[in-house]
Amino acid sequence: MKDAASTSLSGLSFPELEELLSTNGVRAHHAKELFRTIHREMVIDPAASPLSPPLAKWVSENVGAGKKYFIDLPQQADEIHSSDGLTRKYLLRLADGQVIETVLMEYKGRFTACLSSQAGCAMGCVFCATGQMGFVRHLTAGEIVSQVLHVRRVLAETHPHRRLRNIVLMGMGEPLHNYDAVMQAMGIVSDRRGSCIGASFISISTVGYVPHILRMAEEKRPYRLAVSLHGSTEAERSALVPASKKWDLETLISACRSYTSQTGNRIFFEWTLIAGKNDSVETAQRLAALLEGIPSHVNLIPLNPTEGYEGVGSASGSEFQETLRAAGIPCTFRQRRGIDVAAGCGMLKAERLKRESRQSAQK
Ligand code: SAH
Ligand code: SF4
């Protein structure tokens, strides 16, 4: 469907599409029609849909297999549902064969998509299935957008009267390591003429990629920022998050301070609780001191078991939560939705890889 010289139309913003059409001799006002067809109507093959004649002609000559432009359309390689039916996880195969995860979650009648930003991840967090796989490549803007279109197509079938409300970049990969493509994709999916996801309903979660946290503030990006902390001292954190050796805790906290003062927005701090590593009351007290003066909200995440981290989920989360709350820091538990469907980041793909290697060993 795609060759090396081909460009994705799904990864172009509305103004870019306008420019493309006008440089191709098609009046710019047809961009609205094409953008709506791809992003609002979620048409898979625009050449087969009723378009106005000049646009239809350009599309039939330029868009599709072996042509100059294409629409990203990942193939669904696997789908699993949690037993409560509220979480659906998709393994999507990209044009070059890479497989990524996209999750659709329902909570109190509202729908959230959890997107991947990379195939694999270079950050190597020890408890994370994606980190354990290593880095393969960045996703393109079109591939990120195509995940949103995939879950919206599912929703249109299963819940025709409901819309996708939230996006979280908490699937595979480190979104701020792939800054340009992520920002481009979020610009496209928040466009009112297309998927129309409110910018304040989009959360970008980072391992603590300091230069790009500061860049988000400078560029006044309107999205919510979540920072994965997991440690209250440098030693505690870098044992779990190797990226802390590059951007240490002190540098990260100071970037968070600049971010909140520059934007006026609070930060959501993510904290995966791991028994004996970062779940003590003393750690919670140190965390409260660290966050003093930063408008924050702490999200506690029960550990999803992964390779080497099967039995170390923490039972003492409520004391941890109480300690933070007593210090005036809002603190909630992230729903442990769909653990029965390997819902942790990268876990479905990891399980599939394991299954495949078992099968090839048996041959
Ligand atoms: N790379 C980004 C976003 C993807 S990971 C980041 O690290 O923030 C999204 C969240 O899931 C992070 O807070 C991460 O630490 C957490 N996570 C990863 N593996 C997990 C596991 N096995 N159990 C619980 N949380 C996990
Ligand atoms: Fe990468 Fe985030 Fe996993 Fe760390 S937790 S390895 S940054 S995806």
Tab-separated table of C-alpha atoms and ligand atoms in Angstrom, residues 121-125 127-128 130-132 171-174 207 230 345, ligand 2:
chain	number	residue	atom	x	y	z
A	121	CYS	CA	11.080	2.222	23.640
A	122	ALA	CA	14.665	3.321	24.226
A	123	MET	CA	14.200	4.273	27.893
A	124	GLY	CA	14.469	0.795	29.398
A	125	CYS	CA	12.372	1.169	32.575
A	127	PHE	CA	9.373	-3.043	35.093
A	128	CYS	CA	7.941	-2.093	31.686
A	130	THR	CA	7.895	-2.171	26.231
A	131	GLY	CA	11.180	-1.078	27.806
A	132	GLN	CA	12.208	-4.733	28.053
A	171	GLY	CA	0.883	3.019	25.229
A	172	MET	CA	4.188	1.817	23.833
A	173	GLY	CA	7.018	4.307	23.617
A	174	GLU	CA	8.193	7.627	25.025
A	207	VAL	CA	9.437	9.363	31.520
A	230	HIS	CA	8.417	6.318	40.475
A	345	CYS	CA	1.920	-1.091	28.351
B	2	SF4	FE1	9.451	3.579	27.791
B	2	SF4	FE2	7.500	4.561	29.357
B	2	SF4	FE3	8.028	1.913	29.278
B	2	SF4	FE4	9.754	3.586	30.435
B	2	SF4	S1	7.646	3.155	31.109
B	2	SF4	S2	10.294	1.924	29.033
B	2	SF4	S3	9.593	5.340	29.121
B	2	SF4	S4	7.260	3.145	27.613
